[in-house]
mmCIF file of N, CA and C in Angstrom:
data_model
loop_
_atom_site.group_PDB
_atom_site.id
_atom_site.type_symbol
_atom_site.label_atom_id
_atom_site.label_comp_id
_atom_site.label_asym_id
_atom_site.label_seq_id
_atom_site.Cartn_x
_atom_site.Cartn_y
_atom_site.Cartn_z
ATOM 1 N N ALA A 103 180.613 186.123 136.563
ATOM 2 C CA ALA A 103 179.469 185.750 136.052
ATOM 3 C C ALA A 103 178.857 186.027 134.343
ATOM 4 N N GLY A 104 179.090 184.962 133.533
ATOM 5 C CA GLY A 104 178.988 185.738 132.139
ATOM 6 C C GLY A 104 180.319 185.587 131.214
ATOM 7 N N VAL A 105 181.701 185.532 132.326
ATOM 8 C CA VAL A 105 182.679 185.998 131.985
ATOM 9 C C VAL A 105 183.444 185.257 130.607
ATOM 10 N N ALA A 106 183.782 185.451 129.606
ATOM 11 C CA ALA A 106 184.119 184.281 128.178
ATOM 12 C C ALA A 106 185.634 184.399 127.869
ATOM 13 N N GLN A 107 186.426 183.429 128.430
ATOM 14 C CA GLN A 107 187.631 183.112 128.252
ATOM 15 C C GLN A 107 188.292 182.210 127.366
ATOM 16 N N ASN A 108 189.779 181.517 127.113
ATOM 17 C CA ASN A 108 189.961 180.770 126.249
ATOM 18 C C ASN A 108 190.423 179.768 127.295
ATOM 19 N N VAL A 109 189.732 179.069 127.048
ATOM 20 C CA VAL A 109 190.723 177.638 127.866
ATOM 21 C C VAL A 109 191.634 177.077 127.434
ATOM 22 N N THR A 110 192.984 176.366 127.672
ATOM 23 C CA THR A 110 193.720 176.204 127.046
ATOM 24 C C THR A 110 193.948 174.497 127.679
ATOM 25 N N VAL A 111 194.331 173.707 127.113
ATOM 26 C CA VAL A 111 194.463 171.929 127.661
ATOM 27 C C VAL A 111 195.486 171.465 126.922
ATOM 28 N N THR A 112 195.959 170.931 127.643
ATOM 29 C CA THR A 112 197.657 169.802 126.595
ATOM 30 C C THR A 112 196.654 168.405 127.308
ATOM 31 N N VAL A 113 196.922 167.613 125.879
ATOM 32 C CA VAL A 113 196.446 166.619 125.693
ATOM 33 C C VAL A 113 197.265 165.151 125.298
ATOM 34 N N THR A 114 197.616 164.480 125.972
ATOM 35 C CA THR A 114 198.621 163.473 125.442
ATOM 36 C C THR A 114 197.375 162.276 125.470
ATOM 37 N N ASN A 115 198.026 161.847 123.965
ATOM 38 C CA ASN A 115 197.260 160.365 123.557
ATOM 39 C C ASN A 115 197.732 159.521 124.434
ATOM 40 N N ASN A 116 197.505 158.706 124.973
ATOM 41 C CA ASN A 116 198.179 157.566 125.996
ATOM 42 C C ASN A 116 198.076 155.948 125.158
ATOM 43 N N GLY A 117 196.927 156.092 123.943
ATOM 44 C CA GLY A 117 197.082 154.484 123.928
ATOM 45 C C GLY A 117 197.833 154.628 122.205
ATOM 46 N N THR A 118 196.923 153.676 121.871
ATOM 47 C CA THR A 118 197.131 152.973 120.222
ATOM 48 C C THR A 118 196.912 153.173 119.244
ATOM 49 N N ALA A 119 195.602 153.906 119.237
ATOM 50 C CA ALA A 119 195.143 154.541 118.440
ATOM 51 C C ALA A 119 195.207 155.908 118.039
ATOM 52 N N THR A 120 195.095 156.072 116.551
ATOM 53 C CA THR A 120 195.152 157.609 116.176
ATOM 54 C C THR A 120 193.255 157.792 116.428
ATOM 55 N N TRP A 121 193.467 158.969 117.136
ATOM 56 C CA TRP A 121 192.349 159.856 117.022
ATOM 57 C C TRP A 121 191.738 160.591 116.468
ATOM 58 N N THR A 122 191.342 159.589 115.191
ATOM 59 C CA THR A 122 191.028 160.335 113.959
ATOM 60 C C THR A 122 189.238 161.296 113.923
ATOM 61 N N ASP A 123 189.399 162.191 113.386
ATOM 62 C CA ASP A 123 188.162 162.971 113.042
ATOM 63 C C ASP A 123 186.997 162.586 112.012
ATOM 64 N N ALA A 124 187.297 160.862 111.688
ATOM 65 C CA ALA A 124 186.088 160.759 111.104
ATOM 66 C C ALA A 124 185.420 160.365 111.750
ATOM 67 N N ALA A 125 183.712 159.728 111.433
ATOM 68 C CA ALA A 125 182.886 159.238 112.722
ATOM 69 C C ALA A 125 183.082 157.694 112.918
ATOM 70 N N PRO A 126 183.056 157.406 114.382
ATOM 71 C CA PRO A 126 182.794 158.378 114.854
ATOM 72 C C PRO A 126 184.180 158.886 115.839
ATOM 73 N N ASP A 127 184.245 159.960 115.053
ATOM 74 C CA ASP A 127 185.796 160.695 115.677
ATOM 75 C C ASP A 127 185.814 161.186 116.916
ATOM 76 N N ILE A 128 186.743 161.274 118.025
ATOM 77 C CA ILE A 128 187.082 161.325 118.641
ATOM 78 C C ILE A 128 187.557 163.145 119.073
ATOM 79 N N ASN A 129 186.618 164.004 120.422
ATOM 80 C CA ASN A 129 186.871 165.459 120.809
ATOM 81 C C ASN A 129 187.013 165.034 121.822
ATOM 82 N N ILE A 130 187.556 166.586 122.095
ATOM 83 C CA ILE A 130 188.444 167.056 123.352
ATOM 84 C C ILE A 130 187.306 168.522 123.660
ATOM 85 N N GLY A 131 186.796 167.695 125.187
ATOM 86 C CA GLY A 131 185.890 169.135 125.308
ATOM 87 C C GLY A 131 185.736 169.458 126.970
ATOM 88 N N CYS A 132 184.944 170.606 127.330
ATOM 89 C CA CYS A 132 184.995 170.935 127.971
ATOM 90 C C CYS A 132 183.580 171.198 128.962
ATOM 91 N N LYS A 133 183.142 171.655 130.199
ATOM 92 C CA LYS A 133 181.499 171.939 130.340
ATOM 93 C C LYS A 133 181.741 171.950 131.989
ATOM 94 N N TRP A 134 180.676 173.345 131.744
ATOM 95 C CA TRP A 134 180.278 173.152 133.352
ATOM 96 C C TRP A 134 179.483 172.565 133.917
ATOM 97 N N ASN A 135 179.905 171.723 135.144
ATOM 98 C CA ASN A 135 178.616 171.182 135.264
ATOM 99 C C ASN A 135 177.476 171.611 136.072
ATOM 100 N N ALA A 136 177.573 173.210 136.179
ATOM 101 C CA ALA A 136 176.079 173.048 136.739
ATOM 102 C C ALA A 136 175.114 173.897 135.539
ATOM 103 N N GLU A 137 175.452 173.792 134.617
ATOM 104 C CA GLU A 137 174.944 173.853 133.416
ATOM 105 C C GLU A 137 174.352 172.491 132.037
ATOM 106 N N ALA A 138 173.193 172.016 132.508
ATOM 107 C CA ALA A 138 173.175 170.588 132.128
ATOM 108 C C ALA A 138 172.782 170.625 130.236
ATOM 109 N N ASP A 139 172.887 171.776 129.523
ATOM 110 C CA ASP A 139 172.750 172.142 128.317
ATOM 111 C C ASP A 139 174.762 173.145 128.244
ATOM 112 N N TYR A 140 175.349 172.774 128.664
ATOM 113 C CA TYR A 140 176.686 173.876 128.692
ATOM 114 C C TYR A 140 177.227 172.994 127.890
ATOM 115 N N TYR A 141 178.156 172.703 126.915
ATOM 116 C CA TYR A 141 179.172 172.272 126.374
ATOM 117 C C TYR A 141 180.503 172.956 125.108
ATOM 118 N N VAL A 142 181.370 173.052 125.397
ATOM 119 C CA VAL A 142 182.528 173.346 124.164
ATOM 120 C C VAL A 142 183.107 171.891 123.429
ATOM 121 N N ARG A 143 183.212 171.741 122.721
ATOM 122 C CA ARG A 143 184.157 170.376 121.925
ATOM 123 C C ARG A 143 185.245 170.997 120.932
ATOM 124 N N VAL A 144 186.193 170.293 120.514
ATOM 125 C CA VAL A 144 186.193 170.376 119.524
ATOM 126 C C VAL A 144 187.144 169.305 118.685
ATOM 127 N N ASN A 145 187.248 168.597 117.711
ATOM 128 C CA ASN A 145 187.673 167.513 116.882
ATOM 129 C C ASN A 145 189.663 167.085 117.558
ATOM 130 N N ALA A 146 189.819 166.098 117.706
ATOM 131 C CA ALA A 146 191.117 165.893 118.087
ATOM 132 C C ALA A 146 192.435 166.084 117.470
ATOM 133 N N GLY A 147 191.705 166.256 115.632
ATOM 134 C CA GLY A 147 192.522 166.531 115.016
ATOM 135 C C GLY A 147 193.685 165.213 114.569
ATOM 136 N N GLY A 148 193.536 164.046 115.029
ATOM 137 C CA GLY A 148 194.446 162.943 114.159
ATOM 138 C C GLY A 148 195.852 163.191 115.702
ATOM 139 N N LEU A 149 195.535 163.352 116.593
ATOM 140 C CA LEU A 149 196.697 162.745 117.550
ATOM 141 C C LEU A 149 197.220 161.574 117.568
ATOM 142 N N ALA A 150 198.513 160.766 116.874
ATOM 143 C CA ALA A 150 199.020 160.259 117.098
ATOM 144 C C ALA A 150 199.211 159.595 118.001
ATOM 145 N N PRO A 151 199.397 158.041 118.589
ATOM 146 C CA PRO A 151 199.627 158.121 119.931
ATOM 147 C C PRO A 151 200.511 157.997 120.653
ATOM 148 N N GLY A 152 200.835 158.630 121.541
ATOM 149 C CA GLY A 152 202.246 158.977 122.499
ATOM 150 C C GLY A 152 202.193 160.336 121.756
ATOM 151 N N ALA A 153 201.733 160.961 121.082
ATOM 152 C CA ALA A 153 201.698 162.567 120.485
ATOM 153 C C ALA A 153 200.990 163.250 122.260
ATOM 154 N N SER A 154 201.346 164.535 122.010
ATOM 155 C CA SER A 154 200.654 165.648 122.608
ATOM 156 C C SER A 154 200.118 166.664 122.025
ATOM 157 N N ARG A 155 199.187 167.422 122.087
ATOM 158 C CA ARG A 155 198.736 169.012 121.327
ATOM 159 C C ARG A 155 198.165 169.818 122.712
ATOM 160 N N THR A 156 198.522 171.137 122.290
ATOM 161 C CA THR A 156 197.224 171.949 123.128
ATOM 162 C C THR A 156 195.771 172.432 122.403
ATOM 163 N N TYR A 157 194.997 171.880 123.081
ATOM 164 C CA TYR A 157 193.916 172.826 122.154
ATOM 165 C C TYR A 157 192.977 174.393 123.280
ATOM 166 N N THR A 158 192.594 174.986 122.389
ATOM 167 C CA THR A 158 192.027 176.081 123.251
ATOM 168 C C THR A 158 190.205 176.088 122.737
ATOM 169 N N LEU A 159 189.523 175.870 123.582
ATOM 170 C CA LEU A 159 188.359 176.542 123.773
ATOM 171 C C LEU A 159 187.793 177.652 124.257
ATOM 172 N N ALA A 160 187.148 178.419 123.520
ATOM 173 C CA ALA A 160 186.008 179.052 124.133
ATOM 174 C C ALA A 160 185.864 179.234 125.072
ATOM 175 N N MET A 161 185.123 179.480 126.244
ATOM 176 C CA MET A 161 184.294 179.553 127.197
ATOM 177 C C MET A 161 183.572 180.579 127.857
ATOM 178 N N THR A 162 182.447 179.986 127.931
ATOM 179 C CA THR A 162 182.148 181.193 128.993
ATOM 180 C C THR A 162 181.544 180.984 130.152
ATOM 181 N N ALA A 163 181.675 181.389 131.638
ATOM 182 C CA ALA A 163 181.188 181.184 132.322
ATOM 183 C C ALA A 163 179.928 181.009 132.657
ATOM 184 N N PRO A 164 179.154 180.564 133.863
ATOM 185 C CA PRO A 164 177.959 180.431 133.522
ATOM 186 C C PRO A 164 177.606 181.851 134.259
ATOM 187 N N ALA A 165 175.798 182.133 133.648
ATOM 188 C CA ALA A 165 175.381 183.387 134.106
ATOM 189 C C ALA A 165 175.169 183.902 135.465
ATOM 190 N N THR A 166 174.364 182.657 136.399
ATOM 191 C CA THR A 166 173.703 182.590 137.383
ATOM 192 C C THR A 166 175.513 182.106 138.227
ATOM 193 N N PRO A 167 175.477 183.474 139.378
ATOM 194 C CA PRO A 167 177.009 183.131 140.257
ATOM 195 C C PRO A 167 176.676 181.453 140.725
ATOM 196 N N GLY A 168 177.781 181.447 141.531
ATOM 197 C CA GLY A 168 177.674 179.639 142.111
ATOM 198 C C GLY A 168 178.850 178.841 142.297
ATOM 199 N N SER A 169 178.748 178.147 142.432
ATOM 200 C CA SER A 169 179.467 176.622 142.798
ATOM 201 C C SER A 169 179.872 175.874 141.651
ATOM 202 N N ASN A 170 180.443 176.410 140.599
ATOM 203 C CA ASN A 170 180.202 175.682 139.281
ATOM 204 C C ASN A 170 181.743 174.966 138.364
ATOM 205 N N ASN A 171 181.985 173.781 138.293
ATOM 206 C CA ASN A 171 183.453 173.151 138.278
ATOM 207 C C ASN A 171 183.910 172.984 136.829
ATOM 208 N N LEU A 172 184.618 172.974 136.480
ATOM 209 C CA LEU A 172 184.509 173.226 134.925
ATOM 210 C C LEU A 172 185.186 171.260 134.571
ATOM 211 N N THR A 173 184.702 170.688 133.561
ATOM 212 C CA THR A 173 185.120 169.458 133.427
ATOM 213 C C THR A 173 185.698 168.889 132.415
ATOM 214 N N PHE A 174 186.686 167.974 132.427
ATOM 215 C CA PHE A 174 187.575 167.811 130.709
ATOM 216 C C PHE A 174 187.157 166.586 130.558
ATOM 217 N N ASP A 175 186.634 166.387 128.837
ATOM 218 C CA ASP A 175 186.805 165.301 129.042
ATOM 219 C C ASP A 175 187.304 164.974 127.328
ATOM 220 N N VAL A 176 187.777 163.620 126.786
ATOM 221 C CA VAL A 176 188.154 163.273 125.914
ATOM 222 C C VAL A 176 186.970 161.901 125.476
ATOM 223 N N VAL A 177 186.261 162.077 124.346
ATOM 224 C CA VAL A 177 185.289 161.392 123.680
ATOM 225 C C VAL A 177 185.126 160.688 122.535
ATOM 226 N N ARG A 178 184.506 159.760 122.639
ATOM 227 C CA ARG A 178 184.602 158.938 121.504
ATOM 228 C C ARG A 178 183.167 159.239 120.275
ATOM 229 N N GLU A 179 182.513 160.489 119.918
ATOM 230 C CA GLU A 179 181.536 160.702 118.899
ATOM 231 C C GLU A 179 180.494 159.577 118.714
ATOM 232 N N GLY A 180 179.103 159.727 119.296
ATOM 233 C CA GLY A 180 178.113 158.625 119.085
ATOM 234 C C GLY A 180 178.262 157.572 119.654
ATOM 235 N N VAL A 181 179.873 157.276 120.558
ATOM 236 C CA VAL A 181 179.892 156.092 121.532
ATOM 237 C C VAL A 181 179.231 156.454 122.859
ATOM 238 N N CYS A 182 179.882 158.030 123.583
ATOM 239 C CA CYS A 182 179.234 158.874 124.433
ATOM 240 C C CYS A 182 179.822 160.097 124.548
ATOM 241 N N TRP A 183 178.973 161.025 125.564
ATOM 242 C CA TRP A 183 179.520 162.489 125.327
ATOM 243 C C TRP A 183 178.847 162.600 126.668
ATOM 244 N N TYR A 184 178.479 163.620 127.191
ATOM 245 C CA TYR A 184 178.083 163.848 128.842
ATOM 246 C C TYR A 184 176.793 163.229 128.638
ATOM 247 N N ALA A 185 176.185 163.063 129.723
ATOM 248 C CA ALA A 185 175.531 161.934 130.181
ATOM 249 C C ALA A 185 174.198 162.066 129.134
ATOM 250 N N TRP A 186 174.062 164.012 129.428
ATOM 251 C CA TRP A 186 172.319 164.292 128.771
ATOM 252 C C TRP A 186 172.590 164.196 127.846
ATOM 253 N N ASN A 187 173.541 164.202 127.340
ATOM 254 C CA ASN A 187 173.552 164.424 125.678
ATOM 255 C C ASN A 187 174.366 163.523 124.461
ATOM 256 N N SER A 188 174.279 161.982 124.778
ATOM 257 C CA SER A 188 174.577 161.268 124.480
ATOM 258 C C SER A 188 173.503 160.838 123.410
#
């Protein structure tokens, strides 16, 4: 509970558009499902179609022990994020 750790995810852009950092930018993010206000995100950094990149996200486990799932998302900022942070 409450342990901080870096989480790395490797993402491939399978689309036809570059994931830009200009608004509305594309973000790579993780969150704990049991904590509605906890998420970590980074800009995609201009990931071109067909390219892959590894992103590192500094995560902290929920303080309350229990059943928590770490989820991963790629989102277009300003269009859709986690349901309660839209």
